[in-house]
XYZ file of C-alpha atoms in Angstrom:
467
model
C 84.185 -137.367 29.871
C 86.205 -140.551 30.404
C 85.241 -143.467 28.230
C 87.600 -146.504 28.075
C 86.023 -149.361 26.076
C 86.514 -152.596 27.956
C 88.147 -154.364 25.033
C 90.785 -151.622 24.852
C 91.969 -152.019 28.452
C 95.247 -153.641 27.425
C 96.667 -156.273 29.745
C 100.308 -157.213 30.261
C 100.808 -161.001 30.539
C 98.188 -162.458 32.936
C 98.896 -160.000 35.747
C 95.624 -158.632 37.117
C 97.480 -156.160 39.341
C 98.347 -153.863 36.458
C 96.192 -152.053 33.926
C 97.731 -150.323 30.924
C 95.605 -147.625 29.338
C 96.672 -146.383 25.928
C 96.440 -142.610 25.753
C 94.873 -142.797 22.300
C 91.794 -144.572 23.688
C 91.478 -143.218 27.206
C 89.056 -140.511 26.191
C 86.225 -140.316 23.732
C 84.916 -136.815 23.366
C 86.933 -135.433 26.270
C 90.319 -133.963 27.039
C 93.408 -135.035 25.159
C 96.051 -136.488 27.407
C 98.557 -133.685 26.944
C 96.162 -131.254 28.596
C 97.523 -132.407 31.923
C 100.703 -134.398 31.191
C 103.411 -134.297 28.561
C 101.856 -136.861 26.261
C 103.081 -140.181 27.660
C 102.279 -143.099 25.399
C 100.550 -144.904 28.248
C 99.579 -144.541 31.857
C 100.103 -147.591 34.047
C 97.596 -148.088 36.864
C 98.734 -150.473 39.619
C 95.971 -151.751 41.883
C 97.906 -153.915 44.380
C 101.164 -153.723 46.397
C 103.913 -154.474 43.892
C 107.711 -154.410 43.908
C 109.681 -152.654 41.212
C 111.284 -155.943 40.220
C 107.899 -157.635 39.730
C 106.645 -154.635 37.791
C 109.635 -154.662 35.433
C 109.255 -158.390 34.846
C 105.513 -158.107 34.190
C 105.437 -155.315 31.619
C 107.099 -154.766 28.281
C 110.091 -152.470 27.973
C 108.028 -149.666 26.416
C 105.959 -149.306 29.601
C 108.739 -149.256 32.186
C 109.416 -145.548 31.794
C 105.773 -144.503 31.605
C 103.912 -142.802 34.493
C 102.788 -145.297 37.147
C 99.812 -144.212 39.261
C 97.456 -145.512 41.934
C 93.846 -146.401 40.994
C 92.617 -143.257 42.765
C 93.754 -141.377 39.654
C 91.207 -143.278 37.552
C 88.513 -142.937 40.226
C 88.944 -139.176 40.548
C 89.235 -138.712 36.784
C 85.970 -140.601 36.296
C 84.284 -138.686 39.092
C 85.468 -135.336 37.732
C 84.959 -136.411 34.111
C 88.410 -135.030 33.311
C 91.930 -136.380 33.464
C 93.469 -135.379 36.775
C 97.136 -134.279 37.070
C 99.342 -137.291 37.710
C 101.762 -136.000 40.336
C 99.605 -136.488 43.415
C 98.681 -140.042 42.345
C 102.185 -141.435 41.748
C 102.526 -145.072 42.781
C 105.132 -146.029 45.395
C 106.569 -149.468 44.768
C 106.482 -151.883 47.681
C 110.036 -153.073 48.382
C 109.493 -154.386 51.900
C 106.088 -156.004 52.107
C 105.411 -159.419 50.569
C 103.589 -159.569 47.273
C 99.807 -159.335 47.430
C 98.040 -162.668 47.420
C 95.836 -163.708 44.587
C 92.758 -163.806 46.824
C 90.121 -161.102 46.340
C 90.563 -158.146 48.655
C 88.465 -158.350 51.825
C 86.115 -155.490 52.633
C 87.561 -153.327 55.377
C 86.270 -150.437 57.445
C 85.405 -147.474 55.252
C 88.377 -145.233 54.505
C 87.605 -142.208 52.305
C 91.140 -142.265 50.919
C 90.989 -145.868 49.708
C 90.165 -146.235 46.039
C 87.648 -149.032 46.555
C 85.720 -147.177 49.269
C 85.693 -144.003 47.184
C 84.337 -145.964 44.241
C 81.617 -147.553 46.372
C 80.601 -144.091 47.543
C 80.630 -142.723 44.007
C 78.569 -145.600 42.589
C 76.049 -145.338 45.446
C 75.702 -141.582 45.082
C 72.223 -141.619 43.567
C 70.849 -144.143 46.046
C 72.038 -142.021 48.951
C 70.229 -139.029 47.534
C 73.389 -136.993 47.252
C 72.269 -135.631 43.933
C 70.022 -133.374 45.949
C 73.156 -131.460 46.829
C 73.576 -130.522 43.193
C 71.460 -127.421 43.741
C 74.107 -126.055 46.065
C 76.652 -126.445 43.286
C 74.583 -124.809 40.534
C 77.246 -122.162 39.928
C 79.928 -124.815 39.552
C 77.837 -126.666 36.973
C 76.969 -123.431 35.167
C 80.609 -122.405 34.743
C 81.639 -125.901 33.646
C 78.839 -126.017 31.077
C 79.851 -122.675 29.562
C 83.504 -123.702 29.389
C 82.498 -126.991 27.742
C 80.553 -125.023 25.133
C 83.670 -122.981 24.404
C 85.771 -126.145 24.123
C 83.304 -127.684 21.668
C 83.548 -124.681 19.355
C 87.336 -124.431 19.645
C 87.666 -128.144 18.845
C 85.559 -127.571 15.742
C 87.785 -124.661 14.773
C 90.910 -126.790 15.295
C 90.272 -128.550 11.993
C 90.747 -125.250 10.190
C 92.955 -123.282 12.615
C 95.566 -125.149 14.668
C 96.219 -122.200 16.998
C 93.506 -122.984 19.540
C 95.114 -125.934 21.346
C 96.350 -123.851 24.276
C 92.903 -122.308 24.767
C 91.294 -125.743 24.855
C 93.938 -126.852 27.353
C 93.307 -123.867 29.636
C 89.547 -124.372 29.692
C 89.970 -128.070 30.465
C 92.338 -127.339 33.313
C 89.816 -124.825 34.667
C 87.024 -127.406 34.443
C 89.144 -129.961 36.299
C 89.823 -127.403 39.031
C 86.152 -126.441 39.393
C 84.954 -130.045 39.467
C 87.470 -130.882 42.182
C 86.031 -128.194 44.491
C 84.208 -129.565 47.521
C 82.193 -126.379 48.001
C 79.999 -124.086 45.883
C 81.832 -121.679 43.581
C 81.117 -118.091 44.657
C 83.923 -116.166 42.930
C 87.158 -116.660 41.025
C 88.967 -116.388 44.359
C 87.753 -119.910 45.136
C 90.140 -121.069 42.401
C 93.198 -119.469 43.998
C 94.674 -122.839 45.074
C 94.834 -123.722 41.370
C 96.353 -120.397 40.298
C 93.170 -119.461 38.433
C 92.124 -116.471 40.545
C 93.437 -113.973 38.009
C 93.777 -113.644 34.247
C 91.346 -114.553 31.497
C 89.853 -117.643 33.138
C 89.104 -115.694 36.316
C 87.396 -112.957 34.300
C 85.273 -115.527 32.498
C 84.256 -117.121 35.812
C 83.149 -113.777 37.242
C 81.181 -112.981 34.082
C 79.363 -116.311 34.174
C 78.516 -115.957 37.857
C 77.031 -112.510 37.203
C 75.362 -112.963 33.806
C 75.123 -116.705 33.111
C 77.540 -116.537 30.178
C 80.728 -114.743 29.123
C 81.437 -112.446 26.211
C 84.116 -114.624 24.614
C 81.682 -117.539 24.377
C 79.035 -115.362 22.763
C 81.633 -114.199 20.227
C 82.570 -117.808 19.497
C 78.917 -118.706 18.968
C 78.569 -115.869 16.480
C 81.701 -117.025 14.653
C 80.347 -120.562 14.534
C 77.039 -119.392 13.103
C 78.752 -117.136 10.568
C 81.217 -119.730 9.250
C 79.577 -122.197 6.904
C 82.428 -124.696 7.378
C 81.571 -125.124 11.055
C 77.894 -125.547 10.279
C 78.643 -128.236 7.724
C 80.992 -130.087 10.092
C 78.258 -130.204 12.718
C 75.717 -131.373 10.155
C 77.909 -134.144 8.744
C 78.906 -135.437 12.188
C 75.237 -136.226 12.802
C 75.329 -138.886 10.083
C 75.319 -142.279 11.791
C 78.826 -143.773 11.625
C 80.554 -140.498 10.708
C 83.183 -139.060 13.050
C 85.250 -135.882 13.079
C 87.771 -136.954 10.427
C 85.182 -138.142 7.918
C 83.070 -135.025 8.471
C 86.158 -132.874 7.854
C 86.848 -134.867 4.662
C 83.343 -133.996 3.453
C 83.856 -130.308 4.205
C 87.294 -130.295 2.586
C 85.769 -131.871 -0.525
C 83.480 -128.858 -0.760
C 80.196 -130.567 0.082
C 77.541 -128.197 1.345
C 74.759 -130.681 1.964
C 74.241 -134.373 2.553
C 72.911 -134.695 -0.987
C 76.289 -133.504 -2.288
C 77.843 -136.610 -0.727
C 75.273 -138.849 -2.412
C 75.805 -137.212 -5.809
C 79.572 -137.811 -5.682
C 79.510 -141.442 -6.796
C 83.161 -142.105 -5.919
C 82.829 -140.678 -2.416
C 79.488 -142.363 -1.785
C 80.875 -145.716 -2.919
C 83.695 -145.379 -0.358
C 81.272 -145.106 2.561
C 80.424 -148.010 4.838
C 76.956 -149.555 4.731
C 76.260 -148.018 8.133
C 77.168 -144.540 6.874
C 74.962 -144.984 3.821
C 72.054 -145.984 6.047
C 72.896 -143.003 8.262
C 72.473 -140.719 5.262
C 69.232 -142.381 4.159
C 67.685 -142.077 7.638
C 69.456 -138.882 8.682
C 66.446 -137.000 10.058
C 64.797 -139.961 11.778
C 67.978 -141.218 13.447
C 68.760 -137.781 14.808
C 65.324 -137.451 16.384
C 64.833 -138.546 19.980
C 62.341 -141.380 20.448
C 59.556 -140.789 23.015
C 59.375 -143.307 25.839
C 55.918 -144.479 24.774
C 57.177 -145.262 21.271
C 60.150 -147.200 22.666
C 57.638 -149.286 24.625
C 55.561 -149.869 21.489
C 58.616 -151.207 19.629
C 59.450 -153.440 22.573
C 55.900 -154.800 22.756
C 55.966 -155.645 19.045
C 59.250 -157.566 19.364
C 57.968 -159.380 22.472
C 54.908 -160.673 20.588
C 57.060 -161.872 17.684
C 59.425 -163.615 20.111
C 56.545 -165.362 21.885
C 55.324 -166.646 18.525
C 58.670 -168.425 18.144
C 59.042 -169.687 21.706
C 57.209 -168.601 24.851
C 60.508 -168.914 26.713
C 62.230 -166.429 24.379
C 62.374 -163.208 26.409
C 63.042 -159.629 25.289
C 64.176 -156.874 27.663
C 64.682 -153.150 27.110
C 68.096 -151.771 28.056
C 69.949 -148.460 27.792
C 68.681 -145.042 28.769
C 65.051 -146.246 28.742
C 65.813 -148.613 31.617
C 67.453 -145.722 33.481
C 64.214 -143.755 33.272
C 64.896 -141.401 30.360
C 61.866 -139.732 28.777
C 63.441 -140.066 25.314
C 66.039 -142.373 23.798
C 68.417 -142.170 20.865
C 67.732 -145.760 19.811
C 66.038 -148.955 20.937
C 68.351 -151.295 22.864
C 67.172 -154.862 23.488
C 68.648 -158.065 24.862
C 67.065 -161.439 24.127
C 67.535 -164.741 25.900
C 65.772 -168.071 26.186
C 65.148 -169.455 29.648
C 67.467 -172.378 30.290
C 69.460 -171.881 27.072
C 73.179 -171.140 27.482
C 74.850 -172.894 24.553
C 76.287 -170.208 22.243
C 75.132 -171.864 19.025
C 71.547 -172.044 20.308
C 71.660 -168.435 21.552
C 72.788 -167.310 18.087
C 70.210 -169.481 16.356
C 67.371 -168.029 18.432
C 68.495 -164.468 17.705
C 68.641 -165.364 14.014
C 65.099 -166.776 14.088
C 63.793 -163.639 15.778
C 65.634 -161.330 13.391
C 64.349 -163.187 10.331
C 60.788 -163.083 11.662
C 61.108 -159.329 12.284
C 62.423 -158.881 8.739
C 59.611 -160.913 7.225
C 57.014 -158.922 9.182
C 58.413 -155.683 7.757
C 59.424 -154.421 11.202
C 63.148 -154.495 10.357
C 63.708 -152.315 7.299
C 67.504 -152.239 7.098
C 70.448 -154.153 8.535
C 74.012 -153.065 9.293
C 75.123 -156.510 10.457
C 75.079 -159.855 8.694
C 71.944 -161.831 9.466
C 72.951 -165.480 9.843
C 72.582 -168.434 12.248
C 75.966 -167.422 13.729
C 74.929 -163.860 14.582
C 75.259 -162.658 18.183
C 73.890 -159.160 17.643
C 71.769 -157.143 15.251
C 72.206 -153.479 14.333
C 69.815 -151.814 11.955
C 66.600 -149.880 11.571
C 62.957 -150.694 12.275
C 59.448 -149.341 11.764
C 56.235 -150.045 13.611
C 53.311 -151.215 11.426
C 51.771 -148.180 9.754
C 54.510 -145.850 11.023
C 56.529 -143.556 8.785
C 59.675 -143.181 10.866
C 62.575 -145.605 10.920
C 64.286 -145.986 14.305
C 67.723 -147.338 15.231
C 67.520 -150.854 16.671
C 70.166 -152.891 18.511
C 69.461 -156.462 19.657
C 71.966 -158.584 21.576
C 71.529 -162.314 22.140
C 72.794 -163.558 25.516
C 72.957 -166.869 27.410
C 70.344 -167.058 30.153
C 73.077 -167.699 32.728
C 74.647 -164.295 31.945
C 71.467 -162.273 32.456
C 72.679 -160.321 35.502
C 76.087 -159.350 34.139
C 74.605 -158.468 30.741
C 71.930 -156.301 32.348
C 74.547 -154.326 34.267
C 76.561 -153.827 31.092
C 73.746 -152.887 28.716
C 71.745 -150.716 31.138
C 74.801 -148.526 31.794
C 75.588 -145.794 31.944
C 79.155 -145.898 30.656
C 80.724 -144.150 33.631
C 78.830 -146.337 36.115
C 80.065 -149.430 34.284
C 83.667 -148.311 34.109
C 83.719 -147.437 37.786
C 82.198 -150.818 38.585
C 84.815 -152.655 36.521
C 87.600 -150.702 38.200
C 86.140 -151.539 41.614
C 86.146 -155.208 40.625
C 89.767 -154.981 39.523
C 90.839 -153.382 42.803
C 89.126 -156.151 44.755
C 90.753 -158.934 42.768
C 87.988 -159.665 40.284
C 87.326 -159.144 36.601
C 83.863 -157.910 35.560
C 82.454 -157.995 32.044
C 79.105 -158.544 30.362
C 79.870 -162.268 30.744
C 80.071 -162.251 34.537
C 82.183 -161.560 37.618
C 85.347 -163.677 37.722
C 88.239 -164.158 40.120
C 91.200 -162.445 38.503
C 93.648 -165.029 39.848
C 92.285 -168.172 38.224
C 89.506 -166.696 36.045
C 86.889 -168.832 37.790
C 83.299 -167.578 37.634
C 81.913 -166.008 40.806
C 78.491 -164.862 39.545
C 76.834 -164.044 36.233
C 73.080 -164.581 36.614
C 72.153 -162.537 39.693
C 72.753 -158.813 39.289
C 72.256 -158.126 42.991
C 74.818 -160.754 43.988
C 77.384 -159.203 41.670
C 76.933 -155.780 43.260
C 76.915 -157.254 46.772
C 80.131 -159.166 46.122
C 81.753 -155.868 45.157
C 80.544 -154.235 48.378
C 77.576 -152.374 46.903
C 73.961 -152.312 47.973
C 71.401 -152.433 45.180
C 71.618 -149.357 42.930
C 68.332 -148.555 41.195
C 68.634 -148.117 37.430
C 67.509 -144.496 37.642
C 70.442 -143.852 39.975
C 72.993 -145.138 37.471
C 72.967 -141.915 35.445
C 76.348 -140.819 36.801
């Protein structure tokens, strides 16, 4: 899946027509870049008509020889949740037409080949009820899911056996091909246009269509279960704040349990505070939180906020807001009606955090609690409860309520598509608001509906943002 953190979308000079995406950060948990291209350092996405001369003058020398593509490449990669091959998305520099103006792009008649119209359609998918068509594509989803399971195991094995890279690449290419189909998958012959109608991938597809799985995957699962190293990697990666490399370091050190990490004083001392808390609350933080319990936590924080100031408001965000029955943590934003000054926003969050600490609700903190704080990350317990839950609280200016709600409700893919749509239309969208890219003037930040409307979208219900 494509995840490009907003702060890592590098920008060259002040030119809003160009987006540089570093290959090291373009994916989190998805395909590596060289699964579809020969490992360029960066991919340059150009969103407006641009001459070669202007391009060369706008970017640094290191980017001039990198692949330059149209924004449709990002749109289709997001939609397919895999990097698409670059060739069909190559950008053609405009040598005849005048440079694009700095005004936001006007909405035109719908054209399915235009990146902005395709994004609008993609973002509105749930509202239009198109997810009902998913039943027709059950086979497609089934094959993709099985191939993703194989990739997960092979990626685990890669830490101990470097000979699986080509297998991972082949499965990812197959997934990209299947997800680009505009019709239900009925046999491997449907993949003939991609050259996947014969060979091992084709055999796997036929097996999955007939039995629901394929023999190679079942063998991999058995190998995973039989190899203690893989089991330990999976276990250690569930520690909050621990990624692949740290988990591998634990395995390489010979640790067989989480307690082994704790007993190694030198190793334990090298961990971050967040990782130490992740070990302490390992079981609780890996347990999904029922919706009713999320609501109980929210209600408790609301009452504490009202005791400070009746205008201090607390809103639930994240997967809860999108209708999920369970959540991984409790995501809250807090604001005070009429308060927009940063120092006052931080002060109010500090007051609330201190009150929650004094009440015993907050039991651990992974961020500094001070009058300058703008967010809180830690753990909390309801009165009389035994389980500690992950808690994130963000303080925001009241004027930024709409933009912040979009950002913190998510999901990630919805947000990234929305930001790309804004870029194409001559805007910049963040959790602070919607701005004109040309002069960075604010267009809207308070009204969520106005932000979507300005970008050409009707209202998208939160439950339909689970793209």
